[in-house]
Amino acid sequence: MLSLRRKRGPGKYLGLPVSIVRLFNEGYMANRVVIGSQWGDEGKAKVVDFLTLDADIIVRFQGGANAGHTVEVGDQKFVFHLIPSGIMHADKVCVIGNGVVLDPIQTLAEIADLHTKGINPEGRLFIANNAHVVLPYHSTLDKAKEKKAGKAAIGTTGRGIGPCYSDKVNRIGVRVGDLMDERELRPRVEAMAKVHNEEFTVMYDVPAIDPEVVIKDYLELGQKIKPFVIDVSEYLYKAVKAGKRLVFEGAQGTILDVDQGTYPFVTSSNTVAGYASCGAGLGPTALDEVWGVVKAYTTRVGNGPFPTELLDETGDTLRKIGNEYGATTGRNRRCGWFDAPVVRKATVVNGLTHLAITKLDVLDTFDTVKICTHYECDGEKLEFIPNQLSKVGRCTPVYEELPGWKQDTTKCRSYDELPENAKKYLQRMAELVDVKIGMISIGAKRDQSIVIDAGLAKGLKL
Ligand code: GDP
Ligand code: IMO
Ligand code: MG
C-alpha cells in the first residue's frame, strides 16, 4: 500500500494530485486527530461522532471532566465529559489515554447513564492504568483557589483539573493503577493529604480531608473501574499494527492550551494535536491528519481576553440562536465574530490538514457577517493572536464585512446546495487561515454534515 503518512496538507504527492494518489491507494484510511481551534466548545464531539463512522477506535488524550461534549443522534442527546463520544457506536472501541486526568466517580456516572440509554461500554471502553486520578483534594483546592482569587479568578470548571495536573508534574499524584493496590495507594494519598490539608487549613480556611476516607472510597472505586483498566499504549500499538483506524478526540481548544493559549487564562493541559501522541502513549508517526474544528463564529467560557467579543445585542443573538450555554457548567458562553488570528495560530501549532467548520447555520439569519482578518496592536499589523496577555488586551480587531445569505442551510447536504454568500464566507475563512475545508456542519444531528474531502466521502456510510 502506498503510504501518505509523510504527506502533509493539500497539493501533490510524488508529482500526482492527491485525489489521483487516493485512487491507487484503495483501503488507505488516515488516523485523525480532532482538536478545537478556538476556546473550546467548537462542536468537536459532533465532528468526532461523524468521523467515527470511518474509524475503529476513539481516543481521549488530555483534559478531564472539564470537557462537555455533546452528541445528538435521533431524538437522544448525550453530553460526555470523560468517555469518548464514539461510545455511542456499538461496534467501536473507546480509549481514555494516560494524558487524561480521570475522575472515577464521573466515569462511573457516565457509564451508568449510558446503561439507562441502552448502551453498553463493557468490553469496548479502556482506561490507561497510568492516567492520573482526580481526588477530592483537587476539586476542593480548585474551588478554594478560585474563591480566594476573587476578580483575578480564571473561571475554571471547578473539576479539579489544574490541581490534579499540578500534582502529576510535582510527582505526588495518584494513578489509576494505584487504585487497585492499597500498598501503592496508601502512601501516595497520605503524602498528598499532608501537602493539601496544610494548604486547606492555613491558606484557604477549608476543612481538611481525612486520607483514610479517601483511601477507603478510592479502593472501592478502583474495584468498580478495574474491568476497564489496561496498558493503553500497548493496546493502541497492537491495534495500529493490525490496521485499525483511530480518531483522537481533543478536549478544550488551542487557545486554552497551557503553552499556546492566553496564559494564565487557560486550562492545565496541552490541548494541541501533538499531545495526542504523548497522551495516548503512541508515537507521533501514528498521526496522519489533523482536523481543526472551527465554529463559524467565536465563543469563550470563563475569564480572559477575547478580542472579537460582542458585548451587545449581536452577541446576545449569537448566544440565543447558537444555544451557547456551557455543557459542563451551564454558564453563558461569551460570543463574538470569527477571529482569523486565533485560528491561524491553531493552524500553526497543530499543523492542521483540514478544517471542520461547525454551526454555520447559526449565521443563517444575519444581514451581514463580520470576519476579523487581523489585529492592530501598538501600530503593528498582527496575523496571530500574541502570547503575552497584556498585548492581547491591546489588540484591536480589524474586520471585513460580508453579506449574509438569509437562507436556511440546515437542510443542505452538499456544498453545491449552500447559498452563494455562505460559500463565499466559508471560502474566505479557509483562505485567511490557509487550510482546506474537510467538512461543514449545519446542525447538531449526524446527517447535518457536508463532506468536502473526497477521500473521506469514499469511506463513509451514514
Ligand atoms: P465540544 O465541546 O467542542 O464538543 O462542543 P459542545 O458540545 O460543548 O458545544 C457544541 C454545541 O453545538 C452542542 O450543543 C452541539 O450539539 C451543537 N452543535 C454542533 N454542531 C452544530 C452545528 O453545526 N449547528 C448547530 N446549530 N449546533 C451544533
Ligand atoms: P470542551 O472540551 C470551553 C475553560 C474554563 C476556564 C478554563 C480553565 O467542552 O471544549 P479548567 O476547569 O480547565 O481548569 O478551566 O478553561 N474550559 C473550557 N471552555 N470548553 C471546554 O471543554 C473547557 N474546559 C475548560 O471555562 O476558562
Ligand atoms: Mg464543550
PDB file of N, CA and C in Angstrom, residues 26-75:
ATOM      1  N   GLU A  26      -6.400   2.473  -2.534  1.00  0.00           N
ATOM      2  CA  GLU A  26      -7.613   1.813  -2.065  1.00  0.00           C
ATOM      3  C   GLU A  26      -7.379   1.269  -0.655  1.00  0.00           C
ATOM      4  N   GLY A  27      -8.272   1.548   0.245  1.00  0.00           N
ATOM      5  CA  GLY A  27      -8.134   0.971   1.579  1.00  0.00           C
ATOM      6  C   GLY A  27      -7.351   1.858   2.527  1.00  0.00           C
ATOM      7  N   TYR A  28      -6.666   2.881   2.017  1.00  0.00           N
ATOM      8  CA  TYR A  28      -5.926   3.739   2.934  1.00  0.00           C
ATOM      9  C   TYR A  28      -6.898   4.591   3.726  1.00  0.00           C
ATOM     10  N   MET A  29      -6.779   4.524   5.023  1.00  0.00           N
ATOM     11  CA  MET A  29      -7.604   5.388   5.866  1.00  0.00           C
ATOM     12  C   MET A  29      -6.703   6.012   6.913  1.00  0.00           C
ATOM     13  N   ALA A  30      -6.837   7.297   7.069  1.00  0.00           N
ATOM     14  CA  ALA A  30      -5.927   8.016   7.957  1.00  0.00           C
ATOM     15  C   ALA A  30      -6.347   7.891   9.412  1.00  0.00           C
ATOM     16  N   ASN A  31      -5.363   7.967  10.293  1.00  0.00           N
ATOM     17  CA  ASN A  31      -5.647   8.203  11.703  1.00  0.00           C
ATOM     18  C   ASN A  31      -5.783   9.706  11.867  1.00  0.00           C
ATOM     19  N   ARG A  32      -6.892  10.113  12.479  1.00  0.00           N
ATOM     20  CA  ARG A  32      -7.196  11.551  12.514  1.00  0.00           C
ATOM     21  C   ARG A  32      -7.193  12.096  13.934  1.00  0.00           C
ATOM     22  N   VAL A  33      -6.535  13.216  14.096  1.00  0.00           N
ATOM     23  CA  VAL A  33      -6.600  13.923  15.372  1.00  0.00           C
ATOM     24  C   VAL A  33      -7.606  15.066  15.189  1.00  0.00           C
ATOM     25  N   VAL A  34      -8.566  15.160  16.099  1.00  0.00           N
ATOM     26  CA  VAL A  34      -9.587  16.212  16.016  1.00  0.00           C
ATOM     27  C   VAL A  34      -9.406  17.134  17.219  1.00  0.00           C
ATOM     28  N   ILE A  35      -9.106  18.398  16.957  1.00  0.00           N
ATOM     29  CA  ILE A  35      -8.871  19.321  18.080  1.00  0.00           C
ATOM     30  C   ILE A  35      -9.729  20.577  17.913  1.00  0.00           C
ATOM     31  N   GLY A  36      -9.902  21.283  19.010  1.00  0.00           N
ATOM     32  CA  GLY A  36     -10.602  22.567  18.976  1.00  0.00           C
ATOM     33  C   GLY A  36      -9.633  23.655  18.568  1.00  0.00           C
ATOM     34  N   SER A  37     -10.060  24.566  17.684  1.00  0.00           N
ATOM     35  CA  SER A  37      -9.150  25.592  17.167  1.00  0.00           C
ATOM     36  C   SER A  37      -9.340  26.941  17.825  1.00  0.00           C
ATOM     37  N   GLN A  38     -10.336  27.039  18.726  1.00  0.00           N
ATOM     38  CA  GLN A  38     -10.594  28.338  19.351  1.00  0.00           C
ATOM     39  C   GLN A  38     -10.515  28.188  20.870  1.00  0.00           C
ATOM     40  N   TRP A  39     -11.580  28.549  21.598  1.00  0.00           N
ATOM     41  CA  TRP A  39     -11.538  28.444  23.064  1.00  0.00           C
ATOM     42  C   TRP A  39     -12.431  27.299  23.570  1.00  0.00           C
ATOM     43  N   GLY A  40     -12.548  26.230  22.822  1.00  0.00           N
ATOM     44  CA  GLY A  40     -13.384  25.107  23.256  1.00  0.00           C
ATOM     45  C   GLY A  40     -14.806  25.223  22.746  1.00  0.00           C
ATOM     46  N   ASP A  41     -15.566  24.121  22.878  1.00  0.00           N
ATOM     47  CA  ASP A  41     -16.987  24.087  22.506  1.00  0.00           C
ATOM     48  C   ASP A  41     -17.225  24.383  21.032  1.00  0.00           C
ATOM     49  N   GLU A  42     -16.290  23.990  20.205  1.00  0.00           N
ATOM     50  CA  GLU A  42     -16.409  24.257  18.767  1.00  0.00           C
ATOM     51  C   GLU A  42     -17.366  23.282  18.091  1.00  0.00           C
ATOM     52  N   GLY A  43     -17.738  22.214  18.820  1.00  0.00           N
ATOM     53  CA  GLY A  43     -18.547  21.146  18.224  1.00  0.00           C
ATOM     54  C   GLY A  43     -17.674  19.939  17.898  1.00  0.00           C
ATOM     55  N   LYS A  44     -16.624  19.763  18.698  1.00  0.00           N
ATOM     56  CA  LYS A  44     -15.682  18.647  18.464  1.00  0.00           C
ATOM     57  C   LYS A  44     -16.387  17.293  18.504  1.00  0.00           C
ATOM     58  N   ALA A  45     -17.310  17.143  19.494  1.00  0.00           N
ATOM     59  CA  ALA A  45     -17.955  15.834  19.659  1.00  0.00           C
ATOM     60  C   ALA A  45     -18.806  15.496  18.437  1.00  0.00           C
ATOM     61  N   LYS A  46     -19.478  16.506  17.890  1.00  0.00           N
ATOM     62  CA  LYS A  46     -20.282  16.272  16.683  1.00  0.00           C
ATOM     63  C   LYS A  46     -19.379  15.799  15.543  1.00  0.00           C
ATOM     64  N   VAL A  47     -18.242  16.438  15.395  1.00  0.00           N
ATOM     65  CA  VAL A  47     -17.313  16.078  14.318  1.00  0.00           C
ATOM     66  C   VAL A  47     -16.702  14.695  14.588  1.00  0.00           C
ATOM     67  N   VAL A  48     -16.341  14.444  15.844  1.00  0.00           N
ATOM     68  CA  VAL A  48     -15.765  13.135  16.196  1.00  0.00           C
ATOM     69  C   VAL A  48     -16.790  12.034  15.935  1.00  0.00           C
ATOM     70  N   ASP A  49     -18.023  12.274  16.350  1.00  0.00           N
ATOM     71  CA  ASP A  49     -19.076  11.285  16.136  1.00  0.00           C
ATOM     72  C   ASP A  49     -19.207  10.975  14.647  1.00  0.00           C
ATOM     73  N   PHE A  50     -19.109  12.011  13.834  1.00  0.00           N
ATOM     74  CA  PHE A  50     -19.237  11.831  12.387  1.00  0.00           C
ATOM     75  C   PHE A  50     -18.024  11.074  11.825  1.00  0.00           C
ATOM     76  N   LEU A  51     -16.835  11.485  12.216  1.00  0.00           N
ATOM     77  CA  LEU A  51     -15.628  10.821  11.695  1.00  0.00           C
ATOM     78  C   LEU A  51     -15.485   9.392  12.241  1.00  0.00           C
ATOM     79  N   THR A  52     -16.146   9.126  13.351  1.00  0.00           N
ATOM     80  CA  THR A  52     -16.119   7.791  13.941  1.00  0.00           C
ATOM     81  C   THR A  52     -16.720   6.750  12.999  1.00  0.00           C
ATOM     82  N   LEU A  53     -17.623   7.210  12.126  1.00  0.00           N
ATOM     83  CA  LEU A  53     -18.230   6.288  11.157  1.00  0.00           C
ATOM     84  C   LEU A  53     -17.146   5.611  10.322  1.00  0.00           C
ATOM     85  N   ASP A  54     -16.020   6.272  10.234  1.00  0.00           N
ATOM     86  CA  ASP A  54     -14.931   5.861   9.372  1.00  0.00           C
ATOM     87  C   ASP A  54     -13.728   5.338  10.169  1.00  0.00           C
ATOM     88  N   ALA A  55     -13.950   4.935  11.443  1.00  0.00           N
ATOM     89  CA  ALA A  55     -12.827   4.558  12.310  1.00  0.00           C
ATOM     90  C   ALA A  55     -13.182   3.346  13.159  1.00  0.00           C
ATOM     91  N   ASP A  56     -12.182   2.842  13.885  1.00  0.00           N
ATOM     92  CA  ASP A  56     -12.401   1.690  14.764  1.00  0.00           C
ATOM     93  C   ASP A  56     -12.297   2.049  16.244  1.00  0.00           C
ATOM     94  N   ILE A  57     -11.356   2.965  16.539  1.00  0.00           N
ATOM     95  CA  ILE A  57     -11.058   3.266  17.946  1.00  0.00           C
ATOM     96  C   ILE A  57     -11.025   4.785  18.144  1.00  0.00           C
ATOM     97  N   ILE A  58     -11.654   5.270  19.221  1.00  0.00           N
ATOM     98  CA  ILE A  58     -11.679   6.697  19.515  1.00  0.00           C
ATOM     99  C   ILE A  58     -10.946   6.907  20.836  1.00  0.00           C
ATOM    100  N   VAL A  59     -10.004   7.862  20.827  1.00  0.00           N
ATOM    101  CA  VAL A  59      -9.103   8.017  21.966  1.00  0.00           C
ATOM    102  C   VAL A  59      -9.174   9.435  22.535  1.00  0.00           C
ATOM    103  N   ARG A  60      -9.488   9.562  23.829  1.00  0.00           N
ATOM    104  CA  ARG A  60      -9.303  10.849  24.520  1.00  0.00           C
ATOM    105  C   ARG A  60      -7.872  10.880  25.027  1.00  0.00           C
ATOM    106  N   PHE A  61      -7.190  12.007  24.903  1.00  0.00           N
ATOM    107  CA  PHE A  61      -5.762  12.034  25.260  1.00  0.00           C
ATOM    108  C   PHE A  61      -5.372  13.151  26.228  1.00  0.00           C
ATOM    109  N   GLN A  62      -6.266  14.025  26.594  1.00  0.00           N
ATOM    110  CA  GLN A  62      -5.929  15.085  27.556  1.00  0.00           C
ATOM    111  C   GLN A  62      -7.201  15.630  28.179  1.00  0.00           C
ATOM    112  N   GLY A  63      -7.008  16.517  29.171  1.00  0.00           N
ATOM    113  CA  GLY A  63      -8.156  17.114  29.832  1.00  0.00           C
ATOM    114  C   GLY A  63      -8.841  16.112  30.739  1.00  0.00           C
ATOM    115  N   GLY A  64     -10.001  16.518  31.223  1.00  0.00           N
ATOM    116  CA  GLY A  64     -10.744  15.629  32.124  1.00  0.00           C
ATOM    117  C   GLY A  64     -12.204  15.954  32.028  1.00  0.00           C
ATOM    118  N   ALA A  65     -12.866  15.940  33.191  1.00  0.00           N
ATOM    119  CA  ALA A  65     -14.311  16.177  33.194  1.00  0.00           C
ATOM    120  C   ALA A  65     -14.634  17.672  33.092  1.00  0.00           C
ATOM    121  N   ASN A  66     -13.641  18.488  32.799  1.00  0.00           N
ATOM    122  CA  ASN A  66     -13.911  19.894  32.444  1.00  0.00           C
ATOM    123  C   ASN A  66     -14.554  19.976  31.054  1.00  0.00           C
ATOM    124  N   ALA A  67     -14.317  18.970  30.237  1.00  0.00           N
ATOM    125  CA  ALA A  67     -14.899  18.930  28.891  1.00  0.00           C
ATOM    126  C   ALA A  67     -16.399  18.636  28.967  1.00  0.00           C
ATOM    127  N   GLY A  68     -17.132  19.199  28.021  1.00  0.00           N
ATOM    128  CA  GLY A  68     -18.548  18.865  27.878  1.00  0.00           C
ATOM    129  C   GLY A  68     -18.783  18.666  26.400  1.00  0.00           C
ATOM    130  N   HIS A  69     -18.929  17.419  25.980  1.00  0.00           N
ATOM    131  CA  HIS A  69     -19.005  17.092  24.550  1.00  0.00           C
ATOM    132  C   HIS A  69     -20.396  16.570  24.218  1.00  0.00           C
ATOM    133  N   THR A  70     -21.101  17.307  23.382  1.00  0.00           N
ATOM    134  CA  THR A  70     -22.497  16.983  23.102  1.00  0.00           C
ATOM    135  C   THR A  70     -22.652  16.297  21.751  1.00  0.00           C
ATOM    136  N   VAL A  71     -23.406  15.203  21.770  1.00  0.00           N
ATOM    137  CA  VAL A  71     -23.716  14.500  20.527  1.00  0.00           C
ATOM    138  C   VAL A  71     -25.220  14.291  20.475  1.00  0.00           C
ATOM    139  N   GLU A  72     -25.802  14.606  19.339  1.00  0.00           N
ATOM    140  CA  GLU A  72     -27.240  14.355  19.174  1.00  0.00           C
ATOM    141  C   GLU A  72     -27.439  13.309  18.100  1.00  0.00           C
ATOM    142  N   VAL A  73     -28.107  12.237  18.478  1.00  0.00           N
ATOM    143  CA  VAL A  73     -28.422  11.196  17.489  1.00  0.00           C
ATOM    144  C   VAL A  73     -29.912  10.919  17.602  1.00  0.00           C
ATOM    145  N   GLY A  74     -30.624  11.095  16.505  1.00  0.00           N
ATOM    146  CA  GLY A  74     -32.084  10.946  16.551  1.00  0.00           C
ATOM    147  C   GLY A  74     -32.638  11.921  17.582  1.00  0.00           C
ATOM    148  N   ASP A  75     -33.480  11.406  18.483  1.00  0.00           N
ATOM    149  CA  ASP A  75     -34.064  12.279  19.499  1.00  0.00           C
ATOM    150  C   ASP A  75     -33.217  12.335  20.760  1.00  0.00           C
TER     151      ASP A  75
END
